[in-house]
Coordinates of C-alpha atoms in Angstrom, one line a residue:
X1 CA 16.3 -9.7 13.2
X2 CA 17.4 -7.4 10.7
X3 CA 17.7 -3.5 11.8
X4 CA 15.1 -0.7 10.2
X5 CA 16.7 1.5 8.2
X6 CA 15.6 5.5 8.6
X7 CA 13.5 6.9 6.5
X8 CA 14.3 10.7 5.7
X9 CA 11.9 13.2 3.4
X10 CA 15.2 15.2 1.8
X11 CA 18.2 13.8 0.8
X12 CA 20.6 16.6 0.0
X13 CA 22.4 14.7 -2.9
X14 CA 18.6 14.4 -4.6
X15 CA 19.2 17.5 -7.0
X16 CA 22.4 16.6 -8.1
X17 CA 20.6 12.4 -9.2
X18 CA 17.4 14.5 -10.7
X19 CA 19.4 16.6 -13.0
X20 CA 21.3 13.9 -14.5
X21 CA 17.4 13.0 -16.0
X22 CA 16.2 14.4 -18.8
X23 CA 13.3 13.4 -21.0
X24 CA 15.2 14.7 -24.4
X25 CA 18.7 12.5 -24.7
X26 CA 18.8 8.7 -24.6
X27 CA 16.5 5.9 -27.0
X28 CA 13.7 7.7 -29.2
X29 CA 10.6 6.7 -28.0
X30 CA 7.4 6.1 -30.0
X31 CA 4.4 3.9 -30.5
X32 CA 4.3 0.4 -32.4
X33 CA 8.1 0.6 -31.8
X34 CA 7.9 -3.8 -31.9
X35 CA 6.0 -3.3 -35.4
X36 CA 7.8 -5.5 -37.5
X37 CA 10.9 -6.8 -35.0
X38 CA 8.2 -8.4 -32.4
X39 CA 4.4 -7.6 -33.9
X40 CA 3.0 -9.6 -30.9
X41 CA 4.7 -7.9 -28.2
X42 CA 2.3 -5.7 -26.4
X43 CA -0.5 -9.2 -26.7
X44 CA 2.0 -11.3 -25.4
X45 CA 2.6 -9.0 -22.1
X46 CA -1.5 -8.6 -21.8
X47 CA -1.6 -12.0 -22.0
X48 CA 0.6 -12.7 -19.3
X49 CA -0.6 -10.2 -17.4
X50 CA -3.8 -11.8 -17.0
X51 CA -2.1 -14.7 -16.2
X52 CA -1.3 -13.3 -13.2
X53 CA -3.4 -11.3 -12.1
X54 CA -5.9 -14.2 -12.4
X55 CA -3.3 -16.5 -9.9
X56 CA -2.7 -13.1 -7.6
X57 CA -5.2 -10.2 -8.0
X58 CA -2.7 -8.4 -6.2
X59 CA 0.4 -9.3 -8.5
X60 CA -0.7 -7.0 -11.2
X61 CA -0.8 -3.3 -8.6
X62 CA 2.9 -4.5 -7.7
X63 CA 3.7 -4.7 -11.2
X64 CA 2.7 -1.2 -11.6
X65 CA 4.7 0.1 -8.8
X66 CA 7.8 -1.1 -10.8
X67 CA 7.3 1.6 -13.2
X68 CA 7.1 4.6 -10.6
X69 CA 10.1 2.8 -8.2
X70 CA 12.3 2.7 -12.1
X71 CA 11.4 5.6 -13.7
X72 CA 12.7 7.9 -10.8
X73 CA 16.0 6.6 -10.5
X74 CA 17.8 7.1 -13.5
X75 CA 15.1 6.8 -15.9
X76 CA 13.0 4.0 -17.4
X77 CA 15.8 0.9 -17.7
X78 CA 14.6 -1.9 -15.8
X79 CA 17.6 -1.3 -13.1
X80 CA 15.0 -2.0 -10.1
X81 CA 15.0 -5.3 -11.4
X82 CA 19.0 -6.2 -11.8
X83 CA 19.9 -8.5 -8.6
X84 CA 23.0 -8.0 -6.0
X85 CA 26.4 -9.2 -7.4
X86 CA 29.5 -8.5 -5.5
X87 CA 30.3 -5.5 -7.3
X88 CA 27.2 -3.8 -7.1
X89 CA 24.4 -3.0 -4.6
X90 CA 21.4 -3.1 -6.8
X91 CA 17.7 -1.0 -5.6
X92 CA 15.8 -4.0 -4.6
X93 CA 16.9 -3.5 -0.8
X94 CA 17.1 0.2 -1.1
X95 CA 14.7 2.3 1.8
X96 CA 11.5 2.5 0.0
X97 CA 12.2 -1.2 -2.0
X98 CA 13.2 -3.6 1.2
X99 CA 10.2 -6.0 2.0
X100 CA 8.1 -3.7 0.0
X101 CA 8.8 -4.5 -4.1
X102 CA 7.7 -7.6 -4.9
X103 CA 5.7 -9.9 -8.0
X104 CA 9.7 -9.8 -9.9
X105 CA 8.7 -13.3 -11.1
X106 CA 5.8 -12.1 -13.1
X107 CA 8.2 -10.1 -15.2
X108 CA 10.5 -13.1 -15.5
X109 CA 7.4 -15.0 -16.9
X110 CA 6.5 -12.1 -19.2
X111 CA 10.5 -12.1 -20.6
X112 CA 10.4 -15.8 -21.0
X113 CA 7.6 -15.7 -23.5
X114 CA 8.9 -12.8 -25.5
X115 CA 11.9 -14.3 -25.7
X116 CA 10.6 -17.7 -27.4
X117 CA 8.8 -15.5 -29.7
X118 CA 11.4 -12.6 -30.3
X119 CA 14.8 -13.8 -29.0
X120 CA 17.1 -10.4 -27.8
X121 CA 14.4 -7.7 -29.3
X122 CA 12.4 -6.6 -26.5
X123 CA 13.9 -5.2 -23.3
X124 CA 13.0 -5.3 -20.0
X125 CA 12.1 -1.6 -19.6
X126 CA 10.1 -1.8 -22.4
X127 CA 8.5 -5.0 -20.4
X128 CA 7.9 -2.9 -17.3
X129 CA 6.3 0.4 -19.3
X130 CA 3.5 -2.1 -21.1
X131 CA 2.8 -4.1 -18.3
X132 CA 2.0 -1.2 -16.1
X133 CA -0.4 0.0 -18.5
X134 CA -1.8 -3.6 -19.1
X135 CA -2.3 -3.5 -15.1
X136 CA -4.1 -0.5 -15.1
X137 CA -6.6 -1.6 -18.1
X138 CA -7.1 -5.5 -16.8
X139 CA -8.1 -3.6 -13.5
X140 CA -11.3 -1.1 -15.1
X141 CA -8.5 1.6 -15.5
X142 CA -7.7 3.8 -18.6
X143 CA -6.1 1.8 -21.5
X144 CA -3.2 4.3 -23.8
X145 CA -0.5 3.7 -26.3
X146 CA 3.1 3.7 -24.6
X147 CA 6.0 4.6 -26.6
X148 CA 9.0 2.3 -26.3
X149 CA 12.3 1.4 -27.6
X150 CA 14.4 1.9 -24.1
X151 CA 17.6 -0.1 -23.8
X152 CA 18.5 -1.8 -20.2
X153 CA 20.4 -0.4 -17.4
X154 CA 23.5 -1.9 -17.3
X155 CA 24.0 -1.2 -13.4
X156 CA 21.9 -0.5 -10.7
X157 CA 22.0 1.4 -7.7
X158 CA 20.7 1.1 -4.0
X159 CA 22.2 4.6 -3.2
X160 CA 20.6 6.5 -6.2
X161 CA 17.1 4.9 -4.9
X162 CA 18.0 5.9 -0.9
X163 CA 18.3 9.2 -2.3
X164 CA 15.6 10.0 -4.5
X165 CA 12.5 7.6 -3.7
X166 CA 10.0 9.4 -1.2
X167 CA 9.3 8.2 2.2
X168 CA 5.4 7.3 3.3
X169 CA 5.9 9.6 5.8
X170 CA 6.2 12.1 2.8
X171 CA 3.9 15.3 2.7
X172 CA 2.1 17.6 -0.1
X173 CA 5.0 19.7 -0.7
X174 CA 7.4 17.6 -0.7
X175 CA 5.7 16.0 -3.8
X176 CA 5.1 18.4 -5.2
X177 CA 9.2 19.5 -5.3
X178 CA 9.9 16.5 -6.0
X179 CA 7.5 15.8 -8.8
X180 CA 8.5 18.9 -10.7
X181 CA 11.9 17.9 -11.1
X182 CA 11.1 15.4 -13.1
X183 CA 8.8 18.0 -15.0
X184 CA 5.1 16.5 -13.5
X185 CA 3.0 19.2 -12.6
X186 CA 0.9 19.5 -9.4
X187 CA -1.8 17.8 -11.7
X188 CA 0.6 15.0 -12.8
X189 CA 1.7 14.3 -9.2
X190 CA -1.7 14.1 -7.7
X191 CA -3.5 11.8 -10.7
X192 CA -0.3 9.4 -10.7
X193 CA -1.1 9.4 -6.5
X194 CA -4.0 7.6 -7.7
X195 CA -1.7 4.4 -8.7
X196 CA -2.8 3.6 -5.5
X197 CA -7.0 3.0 -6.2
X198 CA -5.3 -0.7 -6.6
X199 CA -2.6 -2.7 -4.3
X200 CA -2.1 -3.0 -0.8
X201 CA 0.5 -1.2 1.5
X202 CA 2.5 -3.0 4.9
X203 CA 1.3 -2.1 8.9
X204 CA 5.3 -0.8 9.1
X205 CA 4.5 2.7 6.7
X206 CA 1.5 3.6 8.9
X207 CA 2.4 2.5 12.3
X208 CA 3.9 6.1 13.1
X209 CA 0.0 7.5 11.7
X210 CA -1.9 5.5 14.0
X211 CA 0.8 5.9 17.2
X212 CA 3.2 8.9 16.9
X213 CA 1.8 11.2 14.0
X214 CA 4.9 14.1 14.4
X215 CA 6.1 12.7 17.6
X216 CA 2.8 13.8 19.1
X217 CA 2.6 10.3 20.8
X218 CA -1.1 10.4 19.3
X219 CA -2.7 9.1 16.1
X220 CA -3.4 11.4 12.8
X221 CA -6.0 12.9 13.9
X222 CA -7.6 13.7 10.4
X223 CA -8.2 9.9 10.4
X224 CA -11.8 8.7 10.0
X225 CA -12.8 7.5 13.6
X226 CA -14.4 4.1 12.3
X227 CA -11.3 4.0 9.4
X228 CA -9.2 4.0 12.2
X229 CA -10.1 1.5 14.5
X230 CA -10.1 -1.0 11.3
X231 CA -6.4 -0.3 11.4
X232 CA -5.4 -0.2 14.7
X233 CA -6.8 -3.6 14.6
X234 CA -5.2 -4.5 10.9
X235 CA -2.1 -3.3 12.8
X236 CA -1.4 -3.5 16.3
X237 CA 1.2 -1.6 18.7
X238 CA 4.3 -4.5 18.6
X239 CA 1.9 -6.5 15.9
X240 CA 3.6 -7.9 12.3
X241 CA 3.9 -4.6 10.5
X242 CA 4.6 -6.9 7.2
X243 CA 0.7 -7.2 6.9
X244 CA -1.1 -5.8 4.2
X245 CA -4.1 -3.8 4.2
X246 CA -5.8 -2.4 0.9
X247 CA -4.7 0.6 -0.2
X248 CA -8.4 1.7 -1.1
X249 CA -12.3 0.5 -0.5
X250 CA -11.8 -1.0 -4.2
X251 CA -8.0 -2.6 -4.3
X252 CA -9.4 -4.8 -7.4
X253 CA -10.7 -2.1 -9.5
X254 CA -9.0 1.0 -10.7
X255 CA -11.3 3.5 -9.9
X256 CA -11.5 6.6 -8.4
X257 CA -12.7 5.2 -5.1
X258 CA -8.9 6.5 -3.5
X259 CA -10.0 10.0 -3.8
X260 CA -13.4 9.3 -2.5
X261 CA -11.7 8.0 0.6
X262 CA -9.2 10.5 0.8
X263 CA -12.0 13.2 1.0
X264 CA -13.5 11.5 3.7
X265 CA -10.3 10.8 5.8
X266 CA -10.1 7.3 5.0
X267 CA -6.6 7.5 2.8
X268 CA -4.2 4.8 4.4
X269 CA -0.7 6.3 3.9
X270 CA 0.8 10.1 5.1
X271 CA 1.9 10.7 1.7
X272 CA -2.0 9.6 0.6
X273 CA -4.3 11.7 2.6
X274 CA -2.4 14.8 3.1
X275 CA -3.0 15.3 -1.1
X276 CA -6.2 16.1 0.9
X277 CA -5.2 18.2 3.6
X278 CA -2.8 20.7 1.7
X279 CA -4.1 23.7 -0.2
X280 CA -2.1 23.1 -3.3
X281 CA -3.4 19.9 -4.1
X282 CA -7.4 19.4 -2.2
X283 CA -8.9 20.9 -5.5
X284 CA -7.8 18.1 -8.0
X285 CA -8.5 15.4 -5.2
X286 CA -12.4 16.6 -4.8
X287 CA -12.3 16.8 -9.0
X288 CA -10.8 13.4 -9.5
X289 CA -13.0 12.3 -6.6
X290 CA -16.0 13.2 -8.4
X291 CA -15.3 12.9 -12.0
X292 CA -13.7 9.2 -12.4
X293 CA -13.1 10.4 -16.3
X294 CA -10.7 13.1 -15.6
X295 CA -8.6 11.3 -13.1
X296 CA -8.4 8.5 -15.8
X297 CA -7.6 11.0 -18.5
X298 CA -4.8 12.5 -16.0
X299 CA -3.1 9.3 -14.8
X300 CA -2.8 8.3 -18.6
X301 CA -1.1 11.2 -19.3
X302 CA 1.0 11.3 -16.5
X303 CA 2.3 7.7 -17.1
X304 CA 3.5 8.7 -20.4
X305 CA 5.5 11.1 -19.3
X306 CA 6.5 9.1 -16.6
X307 CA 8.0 6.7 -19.0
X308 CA 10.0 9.6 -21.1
X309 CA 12.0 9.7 -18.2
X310 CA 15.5 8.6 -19.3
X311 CA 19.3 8.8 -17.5
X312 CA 21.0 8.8 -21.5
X313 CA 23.6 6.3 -20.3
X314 CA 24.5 3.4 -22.1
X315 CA 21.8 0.1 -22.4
X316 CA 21.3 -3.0 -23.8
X317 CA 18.8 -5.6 -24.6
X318 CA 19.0 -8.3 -21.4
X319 CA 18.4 -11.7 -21.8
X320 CA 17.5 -12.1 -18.6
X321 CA 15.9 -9.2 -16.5
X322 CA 17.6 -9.8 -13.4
X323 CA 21.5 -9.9 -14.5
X324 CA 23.4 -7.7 -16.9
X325 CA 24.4 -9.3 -19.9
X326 CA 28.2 -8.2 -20.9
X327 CA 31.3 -6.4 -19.5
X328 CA 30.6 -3.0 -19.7
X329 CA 34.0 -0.5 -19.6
X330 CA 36.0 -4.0 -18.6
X331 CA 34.3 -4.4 -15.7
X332 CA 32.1 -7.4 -15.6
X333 CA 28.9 -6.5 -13.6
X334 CA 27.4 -9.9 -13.0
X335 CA 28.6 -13.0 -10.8

């Protein structure tokens, strides 16, 4: 049985990975960048995408996630996807990635078909930035343009993830920090929150909420009484804390029925409900909460800015999304 790995809220190195981001150097991103190299491009990903979310309803929140868990570490370039080889530790297994990252192979389905109709044009970030957005509209969500053109990562790192990815356990503040670094307002942090109005989350990133909130021994106590018994028996003391339960009353339908829960104690992670509990961010959770319009024009925006995020190092257009393509510096990166 393999050992947890700790989970700290701070990583001291996480200032000196967030300042090597900038949203000014690296590609030039804009709309319609596939135009004439790959005019299907963004119908081909829809398409696929409701491929899958038709054989996994759940498939299409997890490709989502890939956006948030690439973006922040080291910009939009499709390294959360790169496998292991012996010469590098890649961020699938990092902290917040291990057991938790999944629905890889829809990606892989969305690259094959791009590349029968486009060989070597579009790239895997690019893949992950449209998707994301095509997982939010299939789901009742807003629909935008996104701006592409990114090249892929040509390495990967599980220690750039440890340090920079929040934990569940994460609180208001600390979101807030760390939001801003990447230049997302209070606003930006709390409406891209809402990712979660889709998806499902594992028994292991609450356990501590419904046991040991703080070491107290005792559950959260701003849980929902009636909330909370549905998850002490979703997730028992010494139960399989790799079971799912739905991230909000409506895990099928983006909506802003994850604010309505947080307002009435019902939000299932730490990092969820206390966007509730803390004064700097209760007022945009009771106006997403009630107007479902703003939240939708917020999360649109934020997710555009989300994907500006870029490292400025040196990319390429992979073949395959899991491996890296050429020697790179004369090191050859891939098995």
């Amino acid at each position: 049985k393999k050992k947890k790995r700790s989970m700290s809220l701070f990583n001291p190195h996480l200032i000196l990975h967030l300042l090597l981001l900038t949203v000014v150097t690296g590609e030039i991103l804009r709309p319609r960048f596939y135009s004439e190299t790959c005019p299907e491009a963004e119908s081909i990903v829809r398409r696929e995408m409701k491929k899958a979310m038709f054989k996994e309803a759940r498939s299409v929140a997890s490709v989502m996630r890939l956006q948030f868990h690439d973006c922040f570490v080291n910009g939009c370039d499709a390294s959360v996807l790169l496998d292991d080889t012996p010469n590098m530790l890649g961020e699938k297994l990092s902290l917040s990635n291990i057991n938790s990252l999944r629905s890889f192979e829809v990606v892989d389905y969305i690259k094959e078909a791009l590349e029968k109709a486009c060989p070597a044009t579009v790239s895997c970030a690019d893949i992950v930035i449209m998707a994301s957005r095509d997982a939010v509209a299939l789901t009742g969500g807003p629909d935008w343009e996104v701006k592409l053109g990114r090249k892929d990562s040509l390495t990967a790192s599980q220690k750039d993830s440890d340090d920079i990815m929040p934990s569940p356990r994460a609180n208001a503040t600390f979101l807030i920090d760390l939001f801003k670094r990447f230049d997302l307002s209070v606003k930006d942090m709390v409406a891209l929150s809402g990712s979660h109005s889709i998806g499902q989350g594992r028994c292991f990133s609450i356990m501590f909420r419904l046991y040991n909130q703080s070491g107290s021994g005792k559950p959260d106590p701003v849980l929902e009484p009636v909330y909370k018994k549905r998850l002490n028996k979703l997730c028992p003391l010494g139960g399989d804390e790799n079971v799912t339960g739905d991230l909000d009353a409506t895990p099928h339908v983006f909506d802003n029925q994850y604010f309505k829960d947080l307002v009435s104690g019902r939000g299932f992670l730490n990092s969820d409900q206390t966007l509730y509990t803390s004064r700097e961010t209760r007022e945009y959770v009771k106006r997403f909460s009630e107007d479902q319009g703003e939240f939708f024009r917020a999360f649109a925006e934020g997710m555009v800015k989300l994907g500006d995020l870029q490292s400025g190092r040196p990319g390429e257009i992979r073949s395959n999304c899991r491996v890296v393509n050429r020697r790179h510096n004369d090191v050859l990166l891939v098995s």
